[in-house]
Coordinates of C-alpha atoms and ligand atoms in Angstrom, one line a residue:
Chain A
X886 CA -29.5 -28.5 27.9
X887 CA -32.5 -25.8 27.9
X888 CA -32.8 -26.4 31.8
X889 CA -28.7 -25.6 31.9
X890 CA -28.8 -22.3 29.6
X891 CA -32.6 -21.0 30.7
X892 CA -30.7 -19.7 33.8
X893 CA -29.1 -16.9 31.7
X894 CA -31.8 -15.8 29.9
X895 CA -32.4 -12.6 32.2
X896 CA -33.8 -9.3 31.5
X897 CA -30.0 -7.8 31.4
X898 CA -29.3 -10.6 28.5
X899 CA -26.5 -8.6 26.6
X900 CA -27.2 -11.0 23.4
X901 CA -31.2 -11.1 23.4
X902 CA -31.6 -12.0 19.8
X903 CA -29.1 -15.2 20.3
X904 CA -30.8 -18.5 21.0
X905 CA -29.1 -20.2 24.3
X906 CA -26.5 -22.5 23.3
X907 CA -22.7 -23.3 23.0
X908 CA -22.1 -20.1 20.5
X909 CA -23.8 -17.5 22.6
X910 CA -22.1 -19.1 25.6
X911 CA -18.8 -19.0 23.9
X912 CA -19.1 -15.4 23.1
X913 CA -20.5 -14.7 26.9
X914 CA -17.7 -16.7 28.5
X915 CA -14.8 -15.0 26.2
X916 CA -16.2 -11.6 27.2
X917 CA -16.5 -12.4 30.9
X918 CA -12.5 -13.7 30.9
X919 CA -10.7 -11.1 28.7
X920 CA -12.4 -8.4 31.2
X921 CA -11.8 -10.1 34.6
X922 CA -9.2 -8.0 36.2
X923 CA -7.8 -10.7 38.7
X924 CA -8.0 -13.7 36.2
X925 CA -5.5 -15.4 34.3
X926 CA -6.9 -14.4 31.1
X927 CA -7.5 -10.6 31.4
X928 CA -6.6 -8.5 28.6
X929 CA -5.8 -4.9 28.8
X930 CA -8.7 -2.7 27.2
X931 CA -6.3 -1.4 24.6
X932 CA -5.6 -4.8 23.5
X933 CA -9.3 -5.8 23.1
X934 CA -9.2 -5.6 19.3
X935 CA -12.2 -7.3 17.5
X936 CA -12.3 -7.6 13.6
X937 CA -15.4 -8.1 11.6
X938 CA -16.1 -9.2 8.0
X939 CA -19.0 -7.5 6.5
X940 CA -20.5 -9.4 3.6
X941 CA -22.5 -12.4 5.2
X942 CA -21.2 -11.5 8.4
X943 CA -22.7 -8.6 9.2
X944 CA -25.5 -8.1 6.6
X945 CA -27.1 -9.9 3.6
X946 CA -24.7 -10.9 0.7
X947 CA -27.1 -13.3 -1.3
X948 CA -28.1 -13.5 -4.1
X949 CA -25.4 -11.1 -5.1
X950 CA -23.0 -9.0 -2.7
X951 CA -24.3 -5.7 -2.6
X952 CA -21.6 -3.7 -3.8
X953 CA -21.8 -5.7 -7.1
X954 CA -25.4 -4.7 -7.4
X955 CA -24.5 -1.4 -7.0
X956 CA -21.8 -1.7 -9.8
X957 CA -24.1 -3.3 -12.0
X958 CA -26.8 -0.4 -11.5
X959 CA -23.7 2.2 -12.2
X960 CA -23.2 0.5 -15.7
X961 CA -26.9 0.4 -16.2
X962 CA -27.1 3.8 -15.4
X963 CA -24.3 4.7 -17.8
X964 CA -25.7 2.6 -20.7
X965 CA -27.9 5.4 -22.2
X966 CA -24.6 7.1 -23.2
X967 CA -23.0 3.9 -24.4
X968 CA -24.9 2.3 -26.7
X969 CA -21.9 0.0 -27.7
X970 CA -22.0 -1.7 -24.3
X971 CA -25.2 -3.6 -25.2
X972 CA -22.7 -5.8 -27.5
X973 CA -19.4 -5.7 -25.5
X974 CA -18.7 -7.9 -22.7
X975 CA -18.7 -7.7 -19.4
X976 CA -21.4 -5.0 -20.2
X977 CA -23.8 -7.3 -22.2
X978 CA -24.0 -9.7 -19.4
X979 CA -24.2 -7.0 -17.0
X980 CA -27.2 -5.3 -18.5
X981 CA -28.6 -8.9 -18.7
X982 CA -28.0 -8.9 -14.8
X983 CA -26.2 -12.0 -15.7
X984 CA -24.1 -12.5 -12.4
X985 CA -22.7 -16.2 -13.7
X986 CA -21.5 -14.7 -17.0
X987 CA -19.7 -11.7 -15.6
X988 CA -17.9 -14.2 -13.0
X989 CA -17.0 -16.8 -15.1
X990 CA -13.9 -14.9 -15.9
X991 CA -12.9 -15.5 -12.3
X992 CA -12.5 -12.8 -9.5
X993 CA -10.4 -10.4 -11.6
X994 CA -13.7 -9.6 -13.5
X995 CA -15.3 -8.6 -10.2
X996 CA -12.3 -6.3 -9.5
X997 CA -12.6 -4.6 -12.8
X998 CA -16.2 -4.3 -12.4
X999 CA -15.6 -2.5 -9.1
X1000 CA -13.3 0.0 -10.7
X1001 CA -15.9 1.0 -13.5
X1002 CA -18.4 3.8 -12.0
X1003 CA -16.1 3.5 -8.9
X1004 CA -13.6 6.1 -10.4
X1005 CA -12.8 9.4 -12.1
X1006 CA -14.6 11.3 -9.3
X1007 CA -13.7 12.7 -5.9
X1008 CA -14.3 10.7 -2.7
X1009 CA -16.8 12.9 -1.7
X1010 CA -18.6 12.8 -4.8
X1011 CA -18.4 8.8 -5.0
X1012 CA -19.8 9.2 -1.2
X1013 CA -22.8 11.1 -2.4
X1014 CA -23.7 8.3 -5.2
X1015 CA -23.2 5.6 -2.6
X1016 CA -25.8 7.1 -0.4
X1017 CA -28.1 8.0 -3.2
X1018 CA -28.1 4.6 -4.1
X1019 CA -28.6 2.9 -0.8
X1020 CA -31.3 5.6 -0.2
X1021 CA -33.4 3.7 -2.6
X1022 CA -31.8 0.5 -3.9
X1023 CA -33.9 -2.6 -2.4
X1024 CA -33.1 -6.1 -2.1
X1025 CA -34.8 -8.7 -4.5
X1026 CA -36.3 -10.7 -2.0
X1027 CA -36.8 -8.9 1.1
X1028 CA -37.8 -5.8 -0.5
X1029 CA -35.9 -3.6 2.0
X1030 CA -33.1 -1.5 2.0
X1031 CA -29.7 -2.7 2.2
X1032 CA -28.5 -1.0 5.1
X1033 CA -31.6 -2.5 6.6
X1034 CA -30.5 -5.9 6.1
X1035 CA -27.9 -6.0 8.8
X1036 CA -27.9 -9.0 11.2
X1037 CA -29.6 -8.0 14.8
X1038 CA -27.6 -10.6 16.5
X1039 CA -24.3 -9.4 15.1
X1040 CA -25.0 -5.6 15.8
X1041 CA -25.8 -6.9 19.6
X1042 CA -22.2 -8.6 19.5
X1043 CA -20.7 -5.4 18.2
X1044 CA -22.4 -3.3 21.0
X1045 CA -21.7 -5.9 23.7
X1046 CA -18.1 -5.9 22.8
X1047 CA -17.7 -2.2 22.7
X1048 CA -19.8 -2.0 26.2
X1049 CA -16.9 -4.2 27.7
X1050 CA -14.1 -2.2 26.1
X1051 CA -13.6 -3.6 22.8
X1052 CA -12.6 -1.7 19.9
X1053 CA -14.6 -3.1 16.9
X1054 CA -13.4 -3.0 13.2
X1055 CA -14.5 -3.9 9.9
X1056 CA -12.1 -6.0 8.0
X1057 CA -13.9 -6.7 4.4
X1058 CA -13.0 -7.6 1.2
X1059 CA -15.5 -4.9 -0.1
X1060 CA -14.7 -1.5 -1.3
X1061 CA -13.5 0.6 1.8
X1062 CA -15.5 3.8 0.4
X1063 CA -18.8 1.7 -0.4
X1064 CA -18.7 0.9 3.5
X1065 CA -17.6 4.1 5.4
X1066 CA -20.4 6.3 4.4
X1067 CA -23.1 4.1 6.7
X1068 CA -21.2 1.9 9.0
X1069 CA -21.2 4.3 11.9
X1070 CA -24.9 4.8 11.4
X1071 CA -25.7 1.1 11.0
X1072 CA -22.9 -0.6 13.2
X1073 CA -21.4 2.0 15.4
X1074 CA -18.1 1.8 13.6
X1075 CA -16.6 4.9 12.3
X1076 CA -14.9 5.3 8.9
X1077 CA -11.4 5.1 10.5
X1078 CA -12.3 1.5 11.7
X1079 CA -13.1 0.3 8.3
X1080 CA -10.7 -1.8 6.5
X1081 CA -11.3 -2.6 3.1
X1082 CA -10.1 -3.0 -0.5
X1083 CA -9.2 0.2 -1.8
X1084 CA -8.4 2.0 -5.2
X1085 CA -5.8 4.5 -5.8
X1086 CA -6.2 7.9 -4.9
X1087 CA -4.5 10.9 -6.2
X1088 CA -4.0 14.6 -4.8
X1089 CA -3.6 17.6 -6.8
X1090 CA -4.3 21.4 -6.8
X1091 CA -6.9 22.2 -9.5
X1092 CA -7.5 25.5 -10.2
X1093 CA -5.7 26.3 -7.0
X1094 CA -8.1 24.0 -5.1
X1095 CA -6.3 21.0 -3.3
X1096 CA -8.6 17.8 -4.7
X1097 CA -8.4 13.8 -4.2
X1098 CA -9.2 12.1 -7.3
X1099 CA -10.2 8.4 -7.3
X1100 CA -8.2 6.5 -10.1
X1101 CA -9.4 3.2 -11.7
X1102 CA -6.6 1.4 -10.2
X1103 CA -6.5 -1.3 -7.3
X1104 CA -4.4 -0.4 -4.6
X1105 CA -5.2 -3.2 -2.1
X1106 CA -7.3 -6.3 -1.9
X1107 CA -8.6 -6.8 1.6
X1108 CA -9.2 -10.5 1.4
X1109 CA -7.8 -13.9 2.2
X1110 CA -4.1 -13.4 3.1
X1111 CA -4.7 -9.6 2.3
X1112 CA -6.8 -9.4 5.6
X1113 CA -4.0 -10.0 8.2
X1114 CA -2.0 -7.5 5.9
X1115 CA -4.7 -5.0 6.4
X1116 CA -5.3 -5.6 9.7
X1117 CA -1.3 -4.9 10.4
X1118 CA -1.3 -1.9 8.2
X1119 CA -4.7 -0.3 9.2
X1120 CA -4.9 -1.4 12.8
X1121 CA -1.3 -2.2 13.9
X1122 CA -2.6 -4.7 16.5
X1123 CA -3.4 -8.8 16.2
X1124 CA -7.3 -9.1 16.9
X1125 CA -8.1 -11.2 20.0
X1126 CA -11.3 -12.0 18.3
X1127 CA -12.4 -12.3 14.5
X1128 CA -15.6 -13.0 13.2
X1129 CA -16.1 -14.1 9.4
X1130 CA -18.3 -16.3 7.4
X1131 CA -16.4 -17.4 4.3
X1132 CA -12.9 -18.9 3.1
X1133 CA -12.0 -15.3 2.4
X1134 CA -11.8 -14.7 6.3
X1135 CA -9.6 -18.0 6.9
X1136 CA -6.4 -16.2 6.9
X1137 CA -8.0 -13.5 9.3
X1138 CA -9.1 -16.1 11.6
X1139 CA -6.1 -18.1 11.5
X1140 CA -4.0 -15.0 12.3
X1141 CA -6.4 -13.7 15.3
X1142 CA -6.5 -17.1 17.2
X1143 CA -3.0 -18.1 16.5
X1144 CA -1.9 -15.2 19.1
X1145 CA -1.0 -15.7 22.7
X1146 CA -3.6 -15.8 25.3
X1147 CA -7.1 -16.0 25.2
X1148 CA -8.5 -15.7 21.5
X1149 CA -11.7 -16.5 19.9
X1150 CA -12.5 -17.2 16.1
X1151 CA -16.4 -17.5 15.0
X1152 CA -17.8 -18.3 11.6
X1153 CA -21.3 -17.2 10.7
X1154 CA -22.8 -20.3 8.8
X1155 CA -25.9 -19.9 6.6
X1156 CA -28.1 -22.7 7.5
X1157 CA -31.3 -20.9 7.4
X1158 CA -33.0 -20.9 3.7
X1159 CA -36.4 -20.0 5.5
X1160 CA -35.2 -16.8 7.0
X1161 CA -32.1 -16.0 5.0
X1162 CA -30.4 -18.4 3.0
X1163 CA -28.6 -21.6 3.1
X1164 CA -25.2 -22.1 1.3
X1165 CA -21.4 -22.8 2.2
X1166 CA -19.1 -25.3 0.0
X1167 CA -20.9 -24.7 -3.6
X1168 CA -21.8 -21.2 -3.4
X1169 CA -20.4 -18.6 -5.8
X1170 CA -20.8 -15.8 -3.1
X1171 CA -19.5 -16.4 0.4
X1172 CA -18.0 -19.8 -0.4
X1173 CA -17.0 -21.4 2.8
X1174 CA -14.9 -25.0 2.6
X1175 CA -11.9 -25.1 4.4
X1176 CA -13.4 -23.1 7.5
X1177 CA -16.2 -25.7 7.6
X1178 CA -13.4 -28.7 7.3
X1179 CA -11.1 -27.2 9.9
X1180 CA -13.1 -25.3 12.4
X1181 CA -13.6 -27.9 14.9
X1182 CA -10.0 -28.7 15.2
X1183 CA -9.1 -25.2 15.1
X1184 CA -11.7 -24.3 18.0
X1185 CA -13.4 -21.8 16.2
X1186 CA -17.1 -21.4 16.7
X1187 CA -19.5 -22.4 14.0
X1188 CA -22.6 -20.0 14.5
X1189 CA -25.5 -21.5 12.9
X1190 CA -28.1 -19.0 11.7
X1191 CA -30.9 -21.2 11.8
X1192 CA -30.3 -22.6 15.3
X1193 CA -28.2 -19.6 17.1
X1194 CA -30.3 -16.7 16.0
X1195 CA -33.8 -16.3 17.5
X1196 CA -34.2 -13.2 15.3
X1197 CA -32.1 -12.2 12.3
X1198 CA -33.6 -8.8 10.7
X1199 CA -35.2 -5.8 12.6
X1200 CA -38.3 -6.2 10.2
X1201 CA -39.1 -9.8 11.5
X1202 CA -42.3 -10.4 13.4
X1203 CA -41.6 -11.4 16.7
Chain B
X198 CA -1.9 42.8 25.5
X199 CA -0.5 40.9 28.8
X200 CA -3.3 42.6 30.5
X201 CA -6.0 41.5 28.1
X202 CA -4.9 37.9 28.2
X203 CA -4.2 37.7 31.8
X204 CA -7.9 37.4 32.7
X205 CA -7.9 33.9 31.0
X206 CA -5.0 32.1 32.9
X207 CA -7.3 30.5 35.5
X208 CA -6.5 27.6 37.6
X209 CA -8.5 25.5 34.8
X210 CA -6.5 26.7 31.9
X211 CA -6.6 23.8 29.4
X212 CA -3.1 24.8 27.9
X213 CA -0.9 25.7 31.1
X214 CA 2.2 25.3 28.9
X215 CA 1.1 27.9 26.7
X216 CA 1.8 31.7 26.9
X217 CA -1.1 33.8 26.4
X218 CA -1.1 35.3 22.8
X219 CA -3.1 34.7 19.2
X220 CA -1.6 31.0 18.9
X221 CA -3.1 29.7 22.3
X222 CA -6.3 31.8 21.8
X223 CA -7.2 30.7 18.2
X224 CA -7.1 27.0 19.6
X225 CA -9.3 27.9 22.6
X226 CA -11.6 30.2 20.1
X227 CA -11.6 27.1 17.5
X228 CA -12.6 24.5 20.0
X229 CA -15.3 26.8 21.9
X230 CA -17.0 27.3 18.6
X231 CA -17.0 23.7 17.1
X232 CA -18.5 22.3 20.5
X233 CA -21.2 25.3 20.9
X234 CA -24.2 23.3 20.0
X235 CA -26.4 26.1 19.5
X236 CA -24.0 27.8 17.5
X237 CA -23.3 28.6 13.7
X238 CA -20.0 26.6 14.0
X239 CA -21.0 23.6 15.6
X240 CA -19.3 20.6 14.3
X241 CA -20.7 17.1 15.5
X242 CA -18.3 14.9 17.5
X243 CA -17.9 12.1 15.1
X244 CA -16.6 14.9 12.6
X245 CA -13.7 16.2 15.0
X246 CA -11.3 15.0 13.1
X247 CA -7.6 16.4 14.2
X248 CA -4.3 15.2 12.5
X249 CA -0.9 15.9 13.7
X250 CA 2.3 15.3 12.2
X251 CA 5.1 13.8 14.4
X252 CA 8.7 14.6 13.8
X253 CA 9.2 18.5 14.8
X254 CA 5.5 18.6 15.8
X255 CA 5.1 16.6 18.6
X256 CA 8.7 15.6 19.1
X257 CA 12.2 16.6 18.5
X258 CA 13.5 16.0 15.2
X259 CA 16.8 17.6 15.1
X260 CA 19.8 17.5 14.9
X261 CA 18.4 14.4 12.8
X262 CA 15.1 12.7 12.6
X263 CA 15.0 10.0 15.4
X264 CA 14.0 7.1 13.0
X265 CA 17.2 8.1 11.0
X266 CA 19.4 7.9 14.1
X267 CA 17.7 4.5 14.7
X268 CA 18.1 3.5 11.3
X269 CA 21.9 4.3 11.8
X270 CA 22.3 2.3 14.9
X271 CA 20.8 -0.8 13.0
X272 CA 23.2 -0.6 10.4
X273 CA 26.2 -0.2 13.1
X274 CA 24.8 -2.8 15.2
X275 CA 25.1 -5.0 11.9
X276 CA 28.5 -3.9 11.0
X277 CA 30.7 -6.3 12.7
X278 CA 29.1 -9.1 10.4
X279 CA 29.7 -7.0 7.3
X280 CA 33.3 -5.8 7.2
X281 CA 32.6 -4.8 3.8
X282 CA 30.5 -1.9 4.7
X283 CA 33.3 0.0 5.8
X284 CA 34.1 0.7 2.2
X285 CA 30.9 0.6 0.6
X286 CA 28.4 3.7 0.4
X287 CA 26.0 4.7 2.0
X288 CA 27.3 2.1 5.1
X289 CA 30.8 3.9 5.2
X290 CA 28.9 7.3 5.3
X291 CA 26.4 5.9 8.0
X292 CA 29.5 4.5 10.1
X293 CA 31.0 7.9 10.0
X294 CA 27.9 9.5 11.4
X295 CA 27.8 11.6 8.1
X296 CA 24.0 12.6 7.7
X297 CA 25.1 15.0 4.8
X298 CA 27.0 12.4 2.7
X299 CA 23.9 10.1 3.2
X300 CA 21.4 12.4 2.1
X301 CA 23.5 14.1 -0.4
X302 CA 21.8 11.6 -2.5
X303 CA 18.5 13.0 -2.0
X304 CA 15.2 11.5 -0.3
X305 CA 15.5 8.4 -1.9
X306 CA 18.5 7.7 0.2
X307 CA 16.6 8.0 3.3
X308 CA 14.0 5.4 1.8
X309 CA 16.6 3.1 1.2
X310 CA 18.0 3.7 4.7
X311 CA 14.9 3.0 6.2
X312 CA 14.6 -0.3 4.4
X313 CA 17.9 -1.7 6.0
X314 CA 17.2 -3.3 9.1
X315 CA 13.6 -2.5 8.8
X316 CA 12.6 -5.6 7.0
X317 CA 13.1 -9.3 6.9
X318 CA 11.5 -9.5 10.1
X319 CA 7.7 -10.4 12.1
X320 CA 6.5 -7.1 12.8
X321 CA 6.2 -8.3 16.4
X322 CA 10.0 -8.6 16.3
X323 CA 10.4 -5.2 14.8
X324 CA 8.3 -3.6 17.5
X325 CA 10.8 -5.5 20.0
X326 CA 13.7 -4.0 18.2
X327 CA 12.1 -0.3 18.3
X328 CA 11.0 -0.6 22.0
X329 CA 14.5 -2.1 23.1
X330 CA 16.1 0.6 21.2
X331 CA 14.2 3.5 22.6
X332 CA 14.5 2.2 26.1
X333 CA 18.1 3.1 25.9
X334 CA 19.0 5.3 23.0
X335 CA 19.6 9.0 24.0
X336 CA 19.3 12.4 22.6
X337 CA 23.0 13.8 21.7
X338 CA 22.3 17.2 23.2
X339 CA 19.4 16.7 25.8
X340 CA 20.8 13.2 26.8
X341 CA 17.3 12.1 27.4
X342 CA 15.3 9.2 25.8
X343 CA 13.6 10.0 22.9
X344 CA 10.2 9.4 24.1
X345 CA 11.0 12.2 26.9
X346 CA 11.4 14.7 24.4
X347 CA 7.5 15.2 23.3
X348 CA 6.5 18.9 23.5
X349 CA 4.6 19.1 26.5
X350 CA 2.5 22.3 25.0
X351 CA 1.4 19.7 22.2
X352 CA 0.3 16.8 24.4
X353 CA -1.6 19.5 25.9
X354 CA -3.3 20.2 22.8
X355 CA -4.1 16.6 22.1
X356 CA -5.5 16.0 25.6
X357 CA -7.6 19.5 25.3
X358 CA -9.2 18.4 21.7
X359 CA -9.7 14.9 23.1
X360 CA -11.6 16.3 26.2
X361 CA -13.7 17.9 23.6
X362 CA -14.8 14.9 21.6
X363 CA -12.0 15.0 18.9
X364 CA -10.5 12.0 17.8
X365 CA -6.8 12.7 17.3
X366 CA -4.4 11.1 14.7
X367 CA -0.9 11.1 13.8
X368 CA -0.1 11.7 9.9
X369 CA 3.5 11.5 9.8
X370 CA 6.0 10.8 6.7
X371 CA 7.7 8.5 9.4
X372 CA 7.3 4.9 9.4
X373 CA 4.1 3.7 11.1
X374 CA 5.5 0.7 12.6
X375 CA 8.6 2.9 14.4
X376 CA 5.8 5.2 16.2
X377 CA 3.1 2.6 16.8
X378 CA 4.6 0.7 19.6
X379 CA 4.9 4.1 21.8
X380 CA 2.3 6.6 20.8
X381 CA -0.4 5.6 23.0
X382 CA 1.8 5.8 26.0
X383 CA 3.3 9.0 25.1
X384 CA 0.6 10.9 23.1
X385 CA -2.6 8.8 24.0
X386 CA -2.8 7.9 20.5
X387 CA -3.6 4.1 19.9
X388 CA -1.9 2.1 17.1
X389 CA -5.0 2.1 14.6
X390 CA -4.8 6.4 15.0
X391 CA -1.3 6.4 13.5
X392 CA -0.9 7.0 9.9
X393 CA 2.8 7.0 8.3
X394 CA 4.9 5.6 5.6
X395 CA 4.8 1.8 5.1
X396 CA 6.6 -1.2 3.7
X397 CA 5.1 -4.3 2.2
X398 CA 4.1 -6.8 4.6
X399 CA 3.5 -10.6 3.5
X400 CA 1.2 -13.2 4.9
X401 CA 2.4 -16.7 4.9
X402 CA 2.0 -20.0 6.6
X403 CA 5.3 -21.3 7.8
X404 CA 5.4 -24.5 9.2
X405 CA 1.7 -24.4 9.5
X406 CA 1.9 -21.2 11.7
X407 CA 0.5 -18.1 10.1
X408 CA 3.0 -15.6 9.9
X409 CA 3.5 -11.7 8.6
X410 CA 6.8 -11.0 7.2
X411 CA 8.3 -7.4 6.6
X412 CA 9.6 -7.1 3.1
X413 CA 12.2 -4.3 2.0
X414 CA 9.7 -2.7 -0.4
X415 CA 7.9 0.7 0.0
X416 CA 4.2 0.6 0.1
X417 CA 3.2 4.0 0.5
X418 CA 5.0 7.1 1.6
X419 CA 2.9 9.5 3.8
X420 CA 4.9 12.7 3.0
X421 CA 3.7 16.0 1.1
X422 CA 0.8 15.0 -1.4
X423 CA 0.7 11.6 0.0
X424 CA -0.5 13.0 3.4
X425 CA -4.2 13.7 2.2
X426 CA -3.9 10.4 0.4
X427 CA -3.2 8.8 3.7
X428 CA -5.9 10.7 5.5
X429 CA -8.4 9.4 2.9
X430 CA -7.2 5.5 3.0
X431 CA -6.7 5.4 6.5
X432 CA -9.0 7.7 8.3
X433 CA -11.6 8.3 5.7
X434 CA -12.6 11.8 6.7
X435 CA -11.1 15.3 6.2
X436 CA -10.0 16.6 9.2
X437 CA -11.2 20.1 10.5
X438 CA -7.8 20.7 12.3
X439 CA -4.3 19.9 11.4
X440 CA -1.0 20.5 13.0
X441 CA 2.5 20.4 11.3
X442 CA 5.7 22.0 11.0
X443 CA 7.0 21.7 7.7
X444 CA 6.6 21.7 3.8
X445 CA 5.8 17.9 4.3
X446 CA 2.8 19.1 6.1
X447 CA 1.9 21.8 3.4
X448 CA -1.0 19.7 1.5
X449 CA -2.5 18.0 4.5
X450 CA -3.3 21.7 5.8
X451 CA -4.1 22.6 2.5
X452 CA -6.7 19.7 2.6
X453 CA -7.8 20.2 6.1
X454 CA -8.6 23.8 5.8
X455 CA -9.8 24.1 2.3
X456 CA -13.0 21.7 3.6
X457 CA -16.8 23.8 4.2
X458 CA -17.0 25.0 7.9
X459 CA -14.6 25.7 10.3
X460 CA -11.2 24.8 10.2
X461 CA -7.8 25.6 11.8
X462 CA -4.4 24.7 10.3
X463 CA -1.3 25.1 12.6
X464 CA 2.4 25.2 12.1
X465 CA 5.0 24.8 14.6
X466 CA 7.7 27.4 14.0
X467 CA 10.9 26.5 15.3
X468 CA 12.2 29.7 16.8
X469 CA 14.2 28.8 19.9
X470 CA 17.6 27.9 19.6
X471 CA 18.2 28.4 23.3
X472 CA 15.6 25.7 24.8
X473 CA 15.1 23.7 21.6
X474 CA 16.3 24.4 17.8
X475 CA 16.0 27.4 15.6
X476 CA 15.5 26.5 11.8
X477 CA 13.1 26.9 8.8
X478 CA 14.0 27.7 5.1
X479 CA 17.4 26.2 4.9
X480 CA 17.1 23.4 7.3
X481 CA 18.0 19.8 5.8
X482 CA 15.8 18.5 8.5
X483 CA 12.0 19.9 8.7
X484 CA 12.4 22.2 5.8
X485 CA 9.7 24.9 6.1
X486 CA 9.1 27.5 3.2
X487 CA 6.2 27.6 1.4
X488 CA 4.3 27.2 4.6
X489 CA 5.9 30.2 6.0
X490 CA 5.2 32.4 2.9
X491 CA 1.6 31.5 2.6
X492 CA 0.8 31.0 6.3
X493 CA -0.9 34.6 6.8
X494 CA -2.6 34.4 3.0
X495 CA -4.2 31.0 4.1
X496 CA -5.1 32.0 7.9
X497 CA -2.7 29.1 9.2
X498 CA -1.6 29.8 12.4
X499 CA 2.4 29.8 13.1
X500 CA 3.3 29.0 16.6
X501 CA 6.3 30.4 17.8
X502 CA 8.0 27.9 20.1
X503 CA 10.1 30.7 21.6
X504 CA 7.2 33.2 22.1
X505 CA 4.0 30.6 22.5
X506 CA 5.4 28.1 24.7
X507 CA 6.2 28.7 28.2
X508 CA 7.5 25.4 28.9
X509 CA 8.9 22.8 25.8
X510 CA 9.9 19.7 27.5
X511 CA 8.9 18.2 30.9
X512 CA 12.5 17.7 32.2
X513 CA 12.8 21.6 32.2
X514 CA 13.0 23.5 35.5
X515 CA 10.2 26.0 36.1
Ligands
CA1919 CA1 -17.8 -12.5 3.7
CA1920 CA1 7.6 17.2 10.6

């Protein structure tokens, strides 16, 4: 096997942080065939739409989704003004950093939490809060800024696809306004190519000044069956390639790969407890069950972090 | 005045279908200053967001919004299967082509109408219906395909802005899925850069096949105060230039021009009854009152079709 792939490891390898293997080859083969103008699988550039989940696909999501850490910090920051929170759930559990207790209620708890401290200000003010938080908050294990915890191999895929005429989009269950302030800088994906969950925003003239205000009310949850809906609404085209990591991405991969012509579905499988984390079926965060069971029959590529990625983070010593 | 502007009419005029004058000069000056890297008004390319209304700004909307004509045709096409429509409103008025009667109810009538014949099928099926209709339906006065009734000067503006690093978006009260099938071909604006009103879409597995279904239920009305909301939700950045034609665009222009730094708001004023239509305050379609009254104090540019456009349609003889 090594000898077979070794020929490809040239100086202009588009995916240098990937180990040679079936996953890397599948990506390269796919790009080659959809860009082969004379070939049977050629896809016009304007139809080369690729969608990527964010948490656990492009950046770390363990031990807890970054936006939840942010939401907890927002509540902690407000706690001084709310002494009653010390004895009121979910605040009590938040102040104790008890993710399990907060999420015992189920997903609704997460949605409710995301509202707290995410509404009642303008989009500009919220963006500043996000930017300020990301400038200092550090990951508990890696002690790095969260925006430095993107996966190098995935950014290579994004760049490789764009270099081949693809338009790359994020389609994430996370909050759209939590991602947009930094995705262009980190992934090269501008705000208008970020699809995510969103809350209601209201326009009003305040003292003659046009103003947008964020309301504590969900508008759209971009997860599971919401992902194909979000793709239709925001992008308006069916992707030909989709990359996810959990069952929240199942319907996106299903929708993507059920289209006519060449299609590629990929799943980042977190198999590397040493360099990152190892989790799937039993994880509270990024649970992957159906995708794991059905990947093979659906011809979706399981990307093993441990085996397929030579390097995961930019701060790793090589 | 003629002598003053004449010097600019060179071979590489970026807006050849515009007469020299204040409106053309305002556009050219704006582009020059935001792209002047050393200058005080330089804007980074990633912040050069420009939004355009569609009906009456990029293509003809008289005597009736194209999508309403389409909706009427959808109802007429279904009438053979529904003999009862002949005596039921709003069908009776639709079958009689009586726009006034249909819209006597107010805007809700329009929304309801847009649902009829726009839901109960997949997005792909709806796109095919739109494409098929646009391939044959002709404008009652000009006897041209609707997609040939775009304004040549406006397409020049779109191209000129993009050539100068702008990203161009449509932000229309019209249905997003009625525009997306053809905006790339006609305006060079891809589906993901079209913001518009939309209905609910639902994902389901039907016989094991992932399917999206259009539901007869409004999701978002992208008009008036909805336009800044749509801009925030779909684009995630405040435009620096916005172009509209009716009071449905007022809040978009207000939101755009209230931002810091260089801003440009423009209104197409329909003043040419001979070559197109002349209407503003009293029109049922594309009514313009507040924009007309406040344009001057807000430094918004009123573009007079009659005076500022040398050519309107591509089929005109020069
Ligand atoms: Ca994920
Ligand atoms: Ca209009």
